[in-house]
PDB file of C-alpha atoms in Angstrom:
ATOM      1  CA  MET A   1     -15.256  27.587  -1.711  1.00 73.00           C
ATOM      2  CA  GLU A   2     -17.017  24.633  -3.148  1.00 83.00           C
ATOM      3  CA  ASP A   3     -16.070  25.658  -6.873  1.00 92.00           C
ATOM      4  CA  TRP A   4     -12.348  25.817  -5.653  1.00 96.00           C
ATOM      5  CA  LEU A   5     -12.706  22.448  -4.208  1.00 96.00           C
ATOM      6  CA  GLU A   6     -13.881  21.201  -7.356  1.00 95.00           C
ATOM      7  CA  ARG A   7     -11.311  22.878  -9.636  1.00 95.00           C
ATOM      8  CA  ALA A   8      -8.592  21.286  -7.284  1.00 95.00           C
ATOM      9  CA  ALA A   9     -10.318  17.651  -7.637  1.00 94.00           C
ATOM     10  CA  LYS A  10     -10.403  17.617 -11.286  1.00 92.00           C
ATOM     11  CA  LEU A  11      -7.196  18.790 -12.452  1.00 93.00           C
ATOM     12  CA  ARG A  12      -6.373  17.751 -16.012  1.00 87.00           C
ATOM     13  CA  GLN A  13      -3.714  15.354 -15.951  1.00 80.00           C
ATOM     14  CA  TRP A  14      -1.467  13.413 -18.288  1.00 70.00           C
ATOM     15  CA  THR A  15      -1.879   9.605 -18.055  1.00 66.00           C
ATOM     16  CA  GLY A  16       0.349   6.883 -19.286  1.00 60.00           C
ATOM     17  CA  ASN A  17      -0.542   3.120 -18.889  1.00 61.00           C
ATOM     18  CA  GLY A  18      -3.160   3.880 -16.570  1.00 53.00           C
ATOM     19  CA  VAL A  19      -1.179   5.994 -14.221  1.00 58.00           C
ATOM     20  CA  ARG A  20      -2.213   9.700 -13.962  1.00 60.00           C
ATOM     21  CA  ALA A  21       1.217  12.075 -13.201  1.00 74.00           C
ATOM     22  CA  PRO A  22       0.745  14.018 -10.014  1.00 86.00           C
ATOM     23  CA  HIS A  23       2.975  16.967 -11.685  1.00 91.00           C
ATOM     24  CA  LYS A  24       0.102  19.597 -11.514  1.00 94.00           C
ATOM     25  CA  PRO A  25      -0.833  18.623  -7.613  1.00 94.00           C
ATOM     26  CA  LEU A  26       2.740  18.986  -6.879  1.00 95.00           C
ATOM     27  CA  LEU A  27       2.995  22.338  -8.336  1.00 97.00           C
ATOM     28  CA  LEU A  28      -0.350  23.398  -7.017  1.00 97.00           C
ATOM     29  CA  LEU A  29       0.595  21.944  -3.413  1.00 97.00           C
ATOM     30  CA  TYR A  30       3.952  24.023  -3.641  1.00 96.00           C
ATOM     31  CA  ALA A  31       2.172  27.050  -4.623  1.00 97.00           C
ATOM     32  CA  LEU A  32      -0.376  26.958  -1.936  1.00 97.00           C
ATOM     33  CA  GLY A  33       2.890  26.692   0.721  1.00 94.00           C
ATOM     34  CA  ARG A  34       4.304  29.666  -0.883  1.00 95.00           C
ATOM     35  CA  PHE A  35       0.986  31.645  -0.883  1.00 96.00           C
ATOM     36  CA  GLN A  36       1.003  31.237   3.264  1.00 93.00           C
ATOM     37  CA  ARG A  37       4.413  32.693   3.580  1.00 91.00           C
ATOM     38  CA  ASP A  38       3.882  35.766   0.506  1.00 93.00           C
ATOM     39  CA  ALA A  39       0.150  35.763  -0.715  1.00 93.00           C
ATOM     40  CA  ASP A  40       1.194  38.477  -3.270  1.00 90.00           C
ATOM     41  CA  GLY A  41       4.461  36.731  -4.357  1.00 95.00           C
ATOM     42  CA  GLU A  42       5.386  35.360  -7.582  1.00 97.00           C
ATOM     43  CA  LEU A  43       7.538  32.173  -8.512  1.00 98.00           C
ATOM     44  CA  ARG A  44       9.945  32.984 -10.862  1.00 98.00           C
ATOM     45  CA  TYR A  45      10.600  29.489 -12.981  1.00 98.00           C
ATOM     46  CA  SER A  46      14.481  29.892 -12.586  1.00 97.00           C
ATOM     47  CA  ALA A  47      14.219  30.586  -9.058  1.00 97.00           C
ATOM     48  CA  VAL A  48      12.243  27.738  -7.940  1.00 96.00           C
ATOM     49  CA  GLU A  49      12.805  24.993 -10.763  1.00 96.00           C
ATOM     50  CA  ASP A  50      15.299  23.088  -8.459  1.00 93.00           C
ATOM     51  CA  ASP A  51      12.762  22.726  -5.956  1.00 93.00           C
ATOM     52  CA  LEU A  52      10.129  21.692  -8.131  1.00 95.00           C
ATOM     53  CA  LYS A  53      12.435  19.058  -9.795  1.00 92.00           C
ATOM     54  CA  ARG A  54      13.357  17.789  -6.373  1.00 89.00           C
ATOM     55  CA  LEU A  55       9.580  17.226  -5.583  1.00 90.00           C
ATOM     56  CA  LEU A  56       9.095  15.633  -9.004  1.00 89.00           C
ATOM     57  CA  ALA A  57      12.252  13.519  -8.195  1.00 85.00           C
ATOM     58  CA  GLU A  58      10.821  12.255  -4.868  1.00 82.00           C
ATOM     59  CA  TYR A  59       7.307  11.966  -5.174  1.00 82.00           C
ATOM     60  CA  GLY A  60       6.640  11.957  -9.111  1.00 79.00           C
ATOM     61  CA  PRO A  61       6.870   9.329 -11.736  1.00 73.00           C
ATOM     62  CA  ALA A  62       9.851   7.227 -12.313  1.00 69.00           C
ATOM     63  CA  ASN A  63      10.575   8.333 -15.695  1.00 71.00           C
ATOM     64  CA  ARG A  64      12.754  11.648 -15.894  1.00 72.00           C
ATOM     65  CA  THR A  65      10.618  14.851 -16.434  1.00 81.00           C
ATOM     66  CA  THR A  66      10.495  18.622 -16.490  1.00 90.00           C
ATOM     67  CA  PRO A  67       8.824  21.099 -13.999  1.00 94.00           C
ATOM     68  CA  ALA A  68       8.181  22.990 -17.278  1.00 96.00           C
ATOM     69  CA  TYR A  69       5.118  20.986 -18.170  1.00 94.00           C
ATOM     70  CA  PRO A  70       2.967  21.821 -15.172  1.00 95.00           C
ATOM     71  CA  PHE A  71       4.493  25.477 -14.854  1.00 97.00           C
ATOM     72  CA  HIS A  72       2.940  26.220 -18.242  1.00 97.00           C
ATOM     73  CA  HIS A  73      -0.289  23.939 -18.374  1.00 96.00           C
ATOM     74  CA  LEU A  74      -1.315  24.301 -15.067  1.00 97.00           C
ATOM     75  CA  VAL A  75      -3.004  27.624 -16.212  1.00 97.00           C
ATOM     76  CA  GLY A  76      -5.666  25.886 -18.262  1.00 96.00           C
ATOM     77  CA  ASP A  77      -7.200  24.683 -14.845  1.00 96.00           C
ATOM     78  CA  GLY A  78      -7.711  27.710 -13.727  1.00 96.00           C
ATOM     79  CA  VAL A  79      -6.094  27.916 -10.903  1.00 97.00           C
ATOM     80  CA  TRP A  80      -2.601  29.504 -11.952  1.00 98.00           C
ATOM     81  CA  GLU A  81      -1.144  32.471 -13.935  1.00 98.00           C
ATOM     82  CA  VAL A  82       1.899  33.080 -15.598  1.00 98.00           C
ATOM     83  CA  ARG A  83       3.589  35.865 -17.042  1.00 98.00           C
ATOM     84  CA  THR A  84       7.020  36.709 -18.786  1.00 98.00           C
ATOM     85  CA  ASP A  85       9.029  39.990 -18.634  1.00 96.00           C
ATOM     86  CA  ARG A  86       7.152  40.869 -22.017  1.00 95.00           C
ATOM     87  CA  GLY A  87       3.599  40.395 -20.122  1.00 96.00           C
ATOM     88  CA  PRO A  88       0.682  38.171 -19.269  1.00 96.00           C
ATOM     89  CA  GLY A  89       0.930  34.831 -20.496  1.00 96.00           C
ATOM     90  CA  SER A  90       2.743  31.762 -20.407  1.00 97.00           C
ATOM     91  CA  PRO A  91       5.828  31.421 -23.010  1.00 97.00           C
ATOM     92  CA  GLY A  92       5.171  27.926 -23.452  1.00 96.00           C
ATOM     93  CA  SER A  93       6.349  24.677 -21.725  1.00 95.00           C
ATOM     94  CA  GLY A  94       9.894  24.513 -22.742  1.00 96.00           C
ATOM     95  CA  VAL A  95      12.677  25.331 -20.417  1.00 97.00           C
ATOM     96  CA  ARG A  96      14.645  27.556 -22.056  1.00 97.00           C
ATOM     97  CA  GLU A  97      11.601  29.650 -22.765  1.00 97.00           C
ATOM     98  CA  LEU A  98      10.499  29.703 -19.542  1.00 98.00           C
ATOM     99  CA  ARG A  99      14.068  30.677 -18.083  1.00 98.00           C
ATOM    100  CA  SER A 100      14.939  33.329 -20.823  1.00 97.00           C
ATOM    101  CA  THR A 101      11.586  35.285 -20.840  1.00 98.00           C
ATOM    102  CA  GLY A 102      11.868  35.630 -16.925  1.00 98.00           C
ATOM    103  CA  ALA A 103       8.334  33.349 -16.750  1.00 98.00           C
ATOM    104  CA  ALA A 104       6.881  33.666 -12.786  1.00 98.00           C
ATOM    105  CA  GLY A 105       3.629  31.699 -11.906  1.00 98.00           C
ATOM    106  CA  ARG A 106       1.310  32.299  -8.856  1.00 98.00           C
ATOM    107  CA  LEU A 107      -1.968  31.210  -7.796  1.00 98.00           C
ATOM    108  CA  ALA A 108      -5.118  32.726 -10.244  1.00 98.00           C
ATOM    109  CA  PRO A 109      -6.255  36.274  -8.857  1.00 97.00           C
ATOM    110  CA  GLU A 110      -9.654  34.842  -8.147  1.00 97.00           C
ATOM    111  CA  LEU A 111      -7.890  31.986  -6.025  1.00 97.00           C
ATOM    112  CA  ARG A 112      -5.716  34.360  -3.975  1.00 97.00           C
ATOM    113  CA  ALA A 113      -8.850  36.456  -3.299  1.00 97.00           C
ATOM    114  CA  ALA A 114     -11.020  33.279  -2.247  1.00 97.00           C
ATOM    115  CA  LEU A 115      -7.936  32.293   0.160  1.00 97.00           C
ATOM    116  CA  ARG A 116      -8.073  35.199   1.933  1.00 96.00           C
ATOM    117  CA  ARG A 117     -11.646  35.411   2.075  1.00 96.00           C
ATOM    118  CA  GLU A 118     -12.081  32.014   3.760  1.00 95.00           C
ATOM    119  CA  PRO A 119      -8.417  30.659   5.393  1.00 93.00           C
ATOM    120  CA  ALA A 120      -9.965  27.439   5.643  1.00 93.00           C
ATOM    121  CA  LEU A 121      -9.993  26.602   2.062  1.00 95.00           C
ATOM    122  CA  LEU A 122      -6.042  26.420   1.408  1.00 96.00           C
ATOM    123  CA  GLY A 123      -6.259  23.272   4.049  1.00 94.00           C
ATOM    124  CA  ARG A 124      -9.258  21.696   1.933  1.00 95.00           C
ATOM    125  CA  MET A 125      -8.005  22.222  -1.084  1.00 96.00           C
ATOM    126  CA  ALA A 126      -4.675  20.579   0.318  1.00 96.00           C
ATOM    127  CA  ARG A 127      -6.393  17.594   1.718  1.00 94.00           C
ATOM    128  CA  ILE A 128      -8.158  17.212  -1.584  1.00 95.00           C
ATOM    129  CA  LEU A 129      -4.832  17.240  -3.443  1.00 95.00           C
ATOM    130  CA  LEU A 130      -3.397  14.856  -1.239  1.00 93.00           C
ATOM    131  CA  ASP A 131      -6.177  12.470  -0.818  1.00 90.00           C
ATOM    132  CA  LEU A 132      -6.714  12.014  -4.376  1.00 89.00           C
ATOM    133  CA  HIS A 133      -3.185  11.729  -5.647  1.00 88.00           C
ATOM    134  CA  PHE A 134      -0.700  10.587  -2.932  1.00 86.00           C
ATOM    135  CA  PRO A 135      -0.572   7.852  -0.160  1.00 81.00           C
ATOM    136  CA  PRO A 136      -1.468   8.955   3.132  1.00 81.00           C
ATOM    137  CA  SER A 137       2.213   7.462   4.573  1.00 77.00           C
ATOM    138  CA  LEU A 138       3.461  10.447   2.487  1.00 82.00           C
ATOM    139  CA  HIS A 139       1.112  13.046   3.119  1.00 87.00           C
ATOM    140  CA  ASP A 140       3.051  14.800   6.543  1.00 84.00           C
ATOM    141  CA  GLU A 141       6.521  14.787   4.830  1.00 80.00           C
ATOM    142  CA  LEU A 142       4.697  16.044   1.689  1.00 88.00           C
ATOM    143  CA  CYS A 143       3.804  19.195   3.264  1.00 90.00           C
ATOM    144  CA  GLU A 144       6.902  19.603   4.962  1.00 85.00           C
ATOM    145  CA  ALA A 145       8.409  19.126   1.726  1.00 88.00           C
ATOM    146  CA  VAL A 146       6.367  22.183   0.134  1.00 91.00           C
ATOM    147  CA  GLY A 147       6.097  24.251   3.284  1.00 89.00           C
ATOM    148  CA  LEU A 148       2.405  23.958   4.086  1.00 90.00           C
ATOM    149  CA  GLU A 149       1.714  24.752   7.415  1.00 83.00           C
ATOM    150  CA  TRP A 150      -2.393  24.379   8.482  1.00 68.00           C
ATOM    151  CA  GLU A 151      -4.686  22.780  11.144  1.00 63.00           C
ATOM    152  CA  TRP A 152      -4.406  18.957   9.773  1.00 56.00           C
ATOM    153  CA  GLU A 153      -7.978  17.510   8.409  1.00 55.00           C
ATOM    154  CA  PRO A 154      -8.140  14.318   9.154  1.00 53.00           C
ATOM    155  CA  GLU A 155      -8.140  11.903   6.062  1.00 52.00           C
ATOM    156  CA  GLY A 156     -11.612  11.928   4.154  1.00 51.00           C
ATOM    157  CA  SER A 157     -12.926  14.796   6.362  1.00 49.00           C
ATOM    158  CA  VAL A 158     -13.059  16.915   3.476  1.00 50.00           C
ATOM    159  CA  HIS A 159     -16.015  15.975   0.931  1.00 51.00           C
ATOM    160  CA  LEU A 160     -14.388  15.505  -2.452  1.00 52.00           C
ATOM    161  CA  PRO A 161     -16.322  16.597  -5.323  1.00 52.00           C
ATOM    162  CA  ASP A 162     -17.316  13.853  -7.569  1.00 51.00           C
ATOM    163  CA  ALA A 163     -14.602  13.869 -10.575  1.00 47.00           C
ATOM    164  CA  GLY A 164     -15.465  10.780 -11.882  1.00 48.00           C
ATOM    165  CA  PRO A 165     -16.124   6.957 -10.946  1.00 45.00           C
ATOM    166  CA  ARG A 166     -12.566   6.825  -9.206  1.00 46.00           C
ATOM    167  CA  ASP A 167     -13.797   9.316  -6.539  1.00 47.00           C
ATOM    168  CA  ARG A 168     -16.580   7.186  -5.666  1.00 45.00           C
ATOM    169  CA  ARG A 169     -14.117   4.297  -4.628  1.00 52.00           C
ATOM    170  CA  ARG A 170     -14.241   3.380  -0.975  1.00 58.00           C
ATOM    171  CA  ARG A 171     -11.339   1.756   0.719  1.00 59.00           C
ATOM    172  CA  ASP A 172     -11.862  -1.975   2.131  1.00 66.00           C
ATOM    173  CA  GLY A 173     -11.294  -1.931   5.684  1.00 62.00           C
ATOM    174  CA  ARG A 174     -10.268  -5.725   5.340  1.00 79.00           C
ATOM    175  CA  MET A 175      -7.187  -5.524   3.280  1.00 81.00           C
ATOM    176  CA  ARG A 176      -4.723  -5.282   5.911  1.00 83.00           C
ATOM    177  CA  GLU A 177      -5.692  -8.361   8.011  1.00 84.00           C
ATOM    178  CA  LEU A 178      -6.015 -10.012   4.508  1.00 89.00           C
ATOM    179  CA  VAL A 179      -2.499  -8.993   3.292  1.00 91.00           C
ATOM    180  CA  LEU A 180      -0.608  -9.444   6.463  1.00 92.00           C
ATOM    181  CA  THR A 181      -2.327 -12.962   7.096  1.00 92.00           C
ATOM    182  CA  ALA A 182      -1.460 -13.928   3.664  1.00 93.00           C
ATOM    183  CA  TYR A 183       2.247 -12.935   3.975  1.00 93.00           C
ATOM    184  CA  GLU A 184       2.304 -14.581   7.425  1.00 93.00           C
ATOM    185  CA  TYR A 185       2.631 -11.289   9.442  1.00 93.00           C
ATOM    186  CA  GLN A 186       6.529 -10.881   8.275  1.00 94.00           C
ATOM    187  CA  CYS A 187       7.496  -7.724   6.297  1.00 94.00           C
ATOM    188  CA  ALA A 188       8.408  -8.972   2.738  1.00 92.00           C
ATOM    189  CA  PHE A 189      11.614  -7.385   2.818  1.00 90.00           C
ATOM    190  CA  CYS A 190      13.354  -7.792   5.788  1.00 92.00           C
ATOM    191  CA  GLY A 191      11.475 -10.259   7.565  1.00 93.00           C
ATOM    192  CA  TYR A 192      10.508  -8.067  10.201  1.00 93.00           C
ATOM    193  CA  ASP A 193       7.696  -9.888  12.827  1.00 93.00           C
ATOM    194  CA  GLY A 194       7.544  -7.526  15.534  1.00 91.00           C
ATOM    195  CA  ARG A 195       4.241  -8.400  18.101  1.00 89.00           C
ATOM    196  CA  ILE A 196       3.094  -7.216  21.337  1.00 84.00           C
ATOM    197  CA  GLY A 197       1.411 -10.701  22.677  1.00 82.00           C
ATOM    198  CA  ALA A 198      -0.370 -11.673  20.100  1.00 79.00           C
ATOM    199  CA  VAL A 199      -0.449  -8.270  18.351  1.00 79.00           C
ATOM    200  CA  PRO A 200       1.401  -7.517  15.407  1.00 86.00           C
ATOM    201  CA  VAL A 201       3.225  -4.301  15.686  1.00 86.00           C
ATOM    202  CA  GLY A 202       4.872  -1.964  13.116  1.00 88.00           C
ATOM    203  CA  LEU A 203       3.434  -4.235   9.976  1.00 90.00           C
ATOM    204  CA  GLU A 204       1.475  -2.398   7.164  1.00 86.00           C
ATOM    205  CA  ALA A 205      -0.316  -3.352   4.271  1.00 86.00           C
ATOM    206  CA  ALA A 206       0.970  -1.345   1.492  1.00 85.00           C
ATOM    207  CA  HIS A 207      -0.478  -1.210  -2.274  1.00 83.00           C
ATOM    208  CA  VAL A 208       1.771  -2.198  -5.226  1.00 84.00           C
ATOM    209  CA  ARG A 209      -0.147   0.459  -7.529  1.00 79.00           C
ATOM    210  CA  TRP A 210      -1.235   3.171  -5.021  1.00 72.00           C
ATOM    211  CA  TRP A 211      -5.159   3.208  -4.203  1.00 64.00           C
ATOM    212  CA  ALA A 212      -5.085   6.889  -5.347  1.00 61.00           C
ATOM    213  CA  PHE A 213      -4.023   5.629  -8.762  1.00 63.00           C
ATOM    214  CA  ASP A 214      -6.787   2.822  -8.626  1.00 69.00           C
ATOM    215  CA  GLY A 215      -5.213   0.418  -7.480  1.00 75.00           C
ATOM    216  CA  PRO A 216      -7.652  -2.394  -5.962  1.00 82.00           C
ATOM    217  CA  ASP A 217      -8.141  -3.697  -2.425  1.00 79.00           C
ATOM    218  CA  ASP A 218      -7.028  -6.923  -2.585  1.00 80.00           C
ATOM    219  CA  ILE A 219      -3.997  -9.428  -1.859  1.00 85.00           C
ATOM    220  CA  ASP A 220      -2.573  -9.325  -5.453  1.00 88.00           C
ATOM    221  CA  ASN A 221      -2.206  -5.572  -5.115  1.00 87.00           C
ATOM    222  CA  GLY A 222      -0.851  -5.926  -1.512  1.00 89.00           C
ATOM    223  CA  LEU A 223       2.572  -6.405   0.601  1.00 90.00           C
ATOM    224  CA  CYS A 224       3.014  -6.690   3.848  1.00 94.00           C
ATOM    225  CA  LEU A 225       5.660  -4.322   4.854  1.00 92.00           C
ATOM    226  CA  CYS A 226       7.207  -2.990   7.923  1.00 92.00           C
ATOM    227  CA  SER A 227       6.644   0.449   8.239  1.00 86.00           C
ATOM    228  CA  LEU A 228      10.223   1.897   7.475  1.00 88.00           C
ATOM    229  CA  HIS A 229       9.930   0.009   4.138  1.00 90.00           C
ATOM    230  CA  HIS A 230       6.368   0.702   3.511  1.00 85.00           C
ATOM    231  CA  LYS A 231       7.549   4.465   3.841  1.00 80.00           C
ATOM    232  CA  LEU A 232      10.738   3.630   1.195  1.00 82.00           C
ATOM    233  CA  PHE A 233       8.318   1.693  -1.068  1.00 82.00           C
ATOM    234  CA  GLU A 234       5.934   4.450  -1.818  1.00 74.00           C
ATOM    235  CA  SER A 235       8.284   7.245  -1.669  1.00 69.00           C
ATOM    236  CA  GLY A 236      10.092   5.682  -4.524  1.00 62.00           C
ATOM    237  CA  THR A 237      13.213   5.565  -2.553  1.00 55.00           C
ATOM    238  CA  GLY A 238      12.570   1.956  -1.902  1.00 51.00           C
ATOM    239  CA  THR A 239       9.875   0.278  -4.663  1.00 47.00           C
ATOM    240  CA  ALA A 240      11.052  -2.794  -5.731  1.00 44.00           C
ATOM    241  CA  SER A 241      10.528  -6.060  -7.860  1.00 46.00           C
ATOM    242  CA  TRP A 242       8.845  -9.252  -5.727  1.00 43.00           C
ATOM    243  CA  CYS A 243       8.199 -12.648  -6.409  1.00 38.00           C
ATOM    244  CA  ARG A 244       5.513 -14.197  -4.294  1.00 41.00           C
ATOM    245  CA  ASN A 245       4.701 -17.566  -4.121  1.00 38.00           C
ATOM    246  CA  ALA A 246       1.473 -19.307  -2.993  1.00 33.00           C
ATOM    247  CA  SER A 247       2.216 -22.086  -0.657  1.00 34.00           C
ATOM    248  CA  SER A 248       0.490 -25.186  -0.262  1.00 34.00           C
ATOM    249  CA  ASP A 249      -1.941 -23.899   2.656  1.00 41.00           C
ATOM    250  CA  GLY A 250      -2.731 -20.811   0.375  1.00 41.00           C
ATOM    251  CA  ALA A 251      -0.677 -18.435   2.054  1.00 43.00           C
ATOM    252  CA  ARG A 252       1.488 -16.226  -0.249  1.00 44.00           C
ATOM    253  CA  ARG A 253       5.047 -15.778   0.853  1.00 43.00           C
ATOM    254  CA  PRO A 254       7.959 -13.621  -0.321  1.00 43.00           C
ATOM    255  CA  ALA A 255      10.065 -15.707  -2.397  1.00 37.00           C
ATOM    256  CA  THR A 256      13.589 -13.976  -3.975  1.00 34.00           C
ATOM    257  CA  MET A 257      13.656 -10.251  -4.250  1.00 35.00           C
ATOM    258  CA  SER A 258      15.708  -8.504  -6.698  1.00 32.00           C
ATOM    259  CA  SER A 259      18.793  -6.295  -5.128  1.00 30.00           C
ATOM    260  CA  ARG A 260      17.902  -3.768  -7.440  1.00 27.00           C
ATOM    261  CA  TRP A 261      15.001  -1.433  -6.509  1.00 31.00           C
ATOM    262  CA  ARG A 262      12.764  -0.156  -9.745  1.00 32.00           C
ATOM    263  CA  ALA A 263       9.621   2.184  -9.601  1.00 35.00           C
ATOM    264  CA  VAL A 264       6.520   0.333 -10.091  1.00 38.00           C
ATOM    265  CA  ARG A 265       3.900   3.286 -10.214  1.00 40.00           C
TER     266      ARG A 265
END
């Protein structure tokens, strides 16, 4: 089991401007979800292309991309195989070639066998992919989007094989309080400041650069957002450009906000 967990943790990813593209993790999560429904079924590229496009549009980088890249390149990580109407092997990363040759992919035979022997492996692999590549606020809806149904493993409950310095990082539990204090317990977008007595309710500390993508746990990388705008921000539907001014007492307050949303990840 540990070998497959290590492979899931060490997927080779394209990196641009210090940000790792989540294309391969998304495809692998999608494939795990499909495995649950049909363990031996193949994913014909032309049949799943639209599904994968939607996943990339919602959970991938802001720049336009194609699912053809992970469909072809995930083979090199040893967890995925592709064949065409001509036989085994991928025709390449070109969309036309994948369509015209009837390219179809599925989990590698050895991984499928391991998942049958150890059903718990699927949930552990999924948890590693989620923890390493996506913020916790998106985990539930992402599992629903890819059709994953499994007994939920709490965040951090699965040991992450050491894939480098980034996997040894630990979250700073003080960040939420520091960020909420800096923003005077108000959502930086809508100004929501709900409380029950003296306890703030529905306010969260969001990372401008996701923690999963090496964003630091500090105020300069934080925004105080209500639960709704935090989810919109991290899904890419509501990422925004905010200006913050330091007040005379050192607190950071939201100043003007752009009317247009733009992706920062």
